[in-house]
Every structure is written in structure tokens, then in C-alpha cells.
């Protein structure tokens, strides 16, 4: 049974903004799914719809078999770290979490456990207004973990974390998945995502463009042929004339479309000397840029 | 429900807002009472005046609890804690009802303490000026009870207004401008409309029996004013609950 199941999910804000457009996906237990998309693509809106903070204008989403609001003690089942949520600046970190725990009927013992998990014990008695960006992010993460939930929804959890924190987060998420828990995590740090997630969802301009295991998606993606040549400019012209997509930086070319054999033949026919010719499996970043495009609508 | 009540009470105890409001309420109670007792010419303090001295600050306390209610609700939007509140308790109607009730009780408590404080000052201060402290009789106690209940209702009114408008500064400023400037103008120029406006109705409920200036001939009777107050607060609260349940939290 899918842990999260979205069916034709749509959200329109007012008349003009279609934030999420007919998005369907399902997330299996024990997996980490990366939720990727350019700014304004609809990631946060989708995550907020899963936990009933935003009402869909079309379609539906189910989590753990039902609507979020019908779950008994929902924060003990689903933990969420969401953009644009926050803490009262005058409260201490520990009190901020106690407030969250109290509303959810979670014991205060969990507050200390969660603070320890994110390594904030030292600052627990200090007011949140004195926290750094990364400390606030850790506190938000602690709030999501408070109920020891089986599902985690994390909206850009790496925001503001230092390299050590990011590495900790990666290990932490892997360990959660190994316990059979399910994670849906949005992120812009693709290199991080690549090392952490099993599956990805790619959303752009409100529409879901790709979903599936990361290995499969990168395999089906177009490979990139890289070439170094003293006559790079000439080769670039020849390839573009054949309809290839080419990026040139000085003597290096990155070519999409033709395979390495074809590039080599074009070079020979054109009398172009090659210093290097190799095929590269696209990284998640290449894949992402291919699918979601680099340019935003004006 | 119990956990929501605990959460609200912890929210109140874990910031300085409640303490600040408590201090403000104490000051507006103590300062006028002390000044009046100290500076009124001796002959002018009779029993009735003495009694009104004791509640001189209480109308200001109602404005303080009003602001307190607005801050309590709009603060959740301002600081983004509303997200956590609704994640833990996605049945938003319950959250709002608990908040309204908890704040109403706090408002009642604030007025109760203010009145106790005022009477304490009277019991100590009046005899020093040679005026005997008028021990509250049944009528005075009824006045006090009305003031306490109204303070609770006004606090809930503040919470409901906060839920409707969300923006903290705008709601506080807008409400105070309405209550202190717009309504009095309407009351002055169009009394038949003014009589029915919310803050004027509230003040008619708690207006003093002695030297009564609040309720004029065309004003409402106390029971009428009380019923209309309840009507206003119920209407705004129901609207607040209804809108909160439907609104996107982004
Ligand atoms: N409350 C709102 N009212 C109106 N429009 C909104 C609201 N919230 C989001 N939007 C719009 O919906 C679209 C999707 O926004 P969303 O925050 O979901 O994007 P995102 O993928 O999370 O972007 P980012 O990577 O920048 O966080 C955007 O065009 C945004 O302007
Ligand atoms: Mg976002």
C-alpha cells in the first residue's frame, strides 16, 4: 500500500496562479523520495496539501490510507518540516518544542530526545531569536521528529545547515528509511539528493514531469558527449548544423544528441583534431536541467 | 481537547506577552485609583464617588484584554506557529474554540484581579483620606460580575478579530481606532446607530449604576446590551472559526 497517494491533485490560488496542476504520484513505504523542481514549481504547495494546510482545488491526496485530518494524533504518524513555518522569537527552543508537543499530546520526554537528535541541547534554554539560521532549521527538524513519525515530509531541510549538518541529515534519512520509514524531501541541492534518495519526483511549472527510481531515470536520460579540441569552434558549427545541442567553453564541448561515434565521424569528415572524446552518464543535475529546463517563463 | 488547552496555557506562560499585559492592567488599575484617592479634595469624596474610584481603571483593562486577545491570535500567524498548531490539531474548529474559551477565561481572570487590586487600594487608601471604604454590596458585586464577564467576552472578541484579519499591527491599530475614534464619532453624530455598535454596547453592559453617563435615554437596557454583546461575540467567533477552517495556511 502506498504511504502517500496523490490523484489529480491541483491547487489554484485566486484566478491567476495555478500552483499545482493535475499531479498524481504514489510513494512506497521505506523509500526516500526526492521532490525536485525550480523555484515556484509547486513543491511547498504540494507538501502543504498532503498535511491539510492547503486545500486542493482539484483531486485528492491520501496519507497512510486516509486524509491527514482523519489520522489520530497525526504528528505521531507524519512529521513535517515546512517552509514559512516558525517559532515565537521570545520562546526558548525547549519551550517552542513543548508547545508543539503539548498540542499533539506528545510527552515532554520526547522534547529532550529530539533536541539531542539535532544537537541543540546546549541552546535549548535560549530564546529562539538568538538562534542562527541553521539552528532554527535544526529546531524545525526536531519539531518534525517529535512524534517519532513513520512518515517524514521535509521541505528543503538542508537550508542553512553546515556541511557537517548536511552529512548528518543524509545519514539520518538513510537510517530512517532502513527502519522502514518513508521520507519525502524537497531540495535544490541536487548533489545531496543524488546521494540520498531512491526515487525522484520532478515538478516544473505546476506539472509533474517525471517520477521513478533515480537510477532508471538517469539511465534513460540522454548521455552527454564531451570533447576537447583545438578547433572546438569549427566542430561546434558542424554539430549544430546537424541539429545537436552544443555548449562550448573555450576548447571543450558538451554535446547532446549524437553519440560519441557520430561525433568522432563528424570530426574526421571535417578535419577536426580531437584531444579528448568521452561519453558521460548524466548526473541528476543534467537530468533535472533536461527535464525541468533552465529557463523560467518571463 | 485537553492537550489543546494545555498547549494554549503553555503558549501563554512561555512568552512575556501575558506578563506584560498583566503589568499594564495592574498599572491602569492602580494609577488612577491612587491618584484620585490622593488628590481629590476631601469634601468631594462621598460613598458613591469612592465606589466609582475603585473601578476607574477597569474600562482601560477591557482595552488591554482586547489587545491581548488580538495579539494571542495574530501572533500565531505572525511567527508562523499556526502551521505547527494545525499540524498537531488539523481539526481547526477545535483549535479555535479552545483558544476562544481559554482567552475568555484569562480575560475574566485579569478583570477579577484588577477589581481585587482596586478594592485593596480603596480599603487601604480611603480611610487614610478619612473616607470609609464602601464594602461592596450586592449591587456592587453585580457590577463587578458584569465587568468580569464582559472582559472575558471582549478578550474572545479580540481573538476572533485576530483570526479574521491575521495581520497583527493592522488589527490592533484598526480595532483601537475603531473603538476609540470611529465609534465615539458615530455615537455623537448618529446616536441611533451608535447605540448598536459593538464597543458602545460593551460599555453599556458595564456602565456604572452610579453617576451613570453611559446609557442615555435612547440607550439599551443592561439585559439588552448584554444580549447584543453576546450576539456580536458569537457572530464574530463563528465567522472566525468558519473562515479559519477554510483558509489555506501558506
Ligand atoms: N498563498 C499563496 N497565494 C498565492 N500564490 C501562492 C501562494 N502560495 C504559493 N503561491 C504560488 O504558487 C506557486 C508555487 O509555489 P510553491 O511555494 O509551492 O513553490 P516551490 O516549488 O515550493 O518553490 P521554491 O523552490 O521557491 O520553494 C508559486 O507561483 C507561488 O507564487
Ligand atoms: Mg518551497
Tab-separated table of C-alpha atoms and ligand atoms in Angstrom, chain A residues 13 17 19 37-45 83 156 188, chain B residues 250, ligand 1:
chain	number	residue	atom	x	y	z
A	13	UNK	CA	-4.556	30.420	-5.768
A	17	UNK	CA	-1.891	31.293	-10.081
A	19	UNK	CA	0.394	26.354	-8.324
A	37	UNK	CA	11.668	21.434	-9.158
A	38	UNK	CA	12.660	25.021	-9.860
A	39	UNK	CA	11.557	27.883	-7.623
A	40	UNK	CA	7.816	28.355	-7.671
A	41	UNK	CA	7.206	24.928	-9.221
A	42	UNK	CA	4.662	23.921	-6.571
A	43	UNK	CA	6.673	21.736	-4.175
A	44	UNK	CA	5.779	23.517	-0.963
A	45	UNK	CA	2.158	23.799	-2.031
A	83	UNK	CA	8.791	26.340	4.640
A	156	UNK	CA	14.292	21.899	1.943
A	188	UNK	CA	17.567	22.251	-4.528
B	250	UNK	CA	0.881	29.076	3.495
C	1	LIG	N1	-0.651	31.740	-0.551
C	1	LIG	C1	-0.404	31.885	-1.849
C	1	LIG	N2	-1.110	32.771	-2.569
C	1	LIG	C2	-0.883	32.925	-3.893
C	1	LIG	N3	0.040	32.239	-4.585
C	1	LIG	C3	0.785	31.343	-3.917
C	1	LIG	C4	0.611	31.119	-2.516
C	1	LIG	N4	1.495	30.170	-2.129
C	1	LIG	C5	2.188	29.827	-3.235
C	1	LIG	N5	1.760	30.525	-4.314
C	1	LIG	C6	2.261	30.406	-5.698
C	1	LIG	O1	2.215	29.058	-6.059
C	1	LIG	C7	3.329	28.718	-6.864
C	1	LIG	C8	4.050	27.527	-6.257
C	1	LIG	O2	4.674	27.934	-5.059
C	1	LIG	P1	5.448	26.925	-4.103
C	1	LIG	O3	5.794	27.668	-2.882
C	1	LIG	O4	4.652	25.692	-3.966
C	1	LIG	O5	6.755	26.637	-4.969
C	1	LIG	P2	8.052	25.801	-4.568
C	1	LIG	O6	8.181	24.732	-5.590
C	1	LIG	O7	7.986	25.388	-3.162
C	1	LIG	O8	9.201	26.878	-4.799
C	1	LIG	P3	10.591	27.099	-4.004
C	1	LIG	O9	11.562	26.156	-4.587
C	1	LIG	O10	10.939	28.505	-4.352
C	1	LIG	O11	10.333	26.892	-2.548
C	1	LIG	C9	4.160	29.972	-6.973
C	1	LIG	O12	3.852	30.593	-8.197
C	1	LIG	C10	3.703	30.820	-5.837
C	1	LIG	O13	3.817	32.180	-6.148
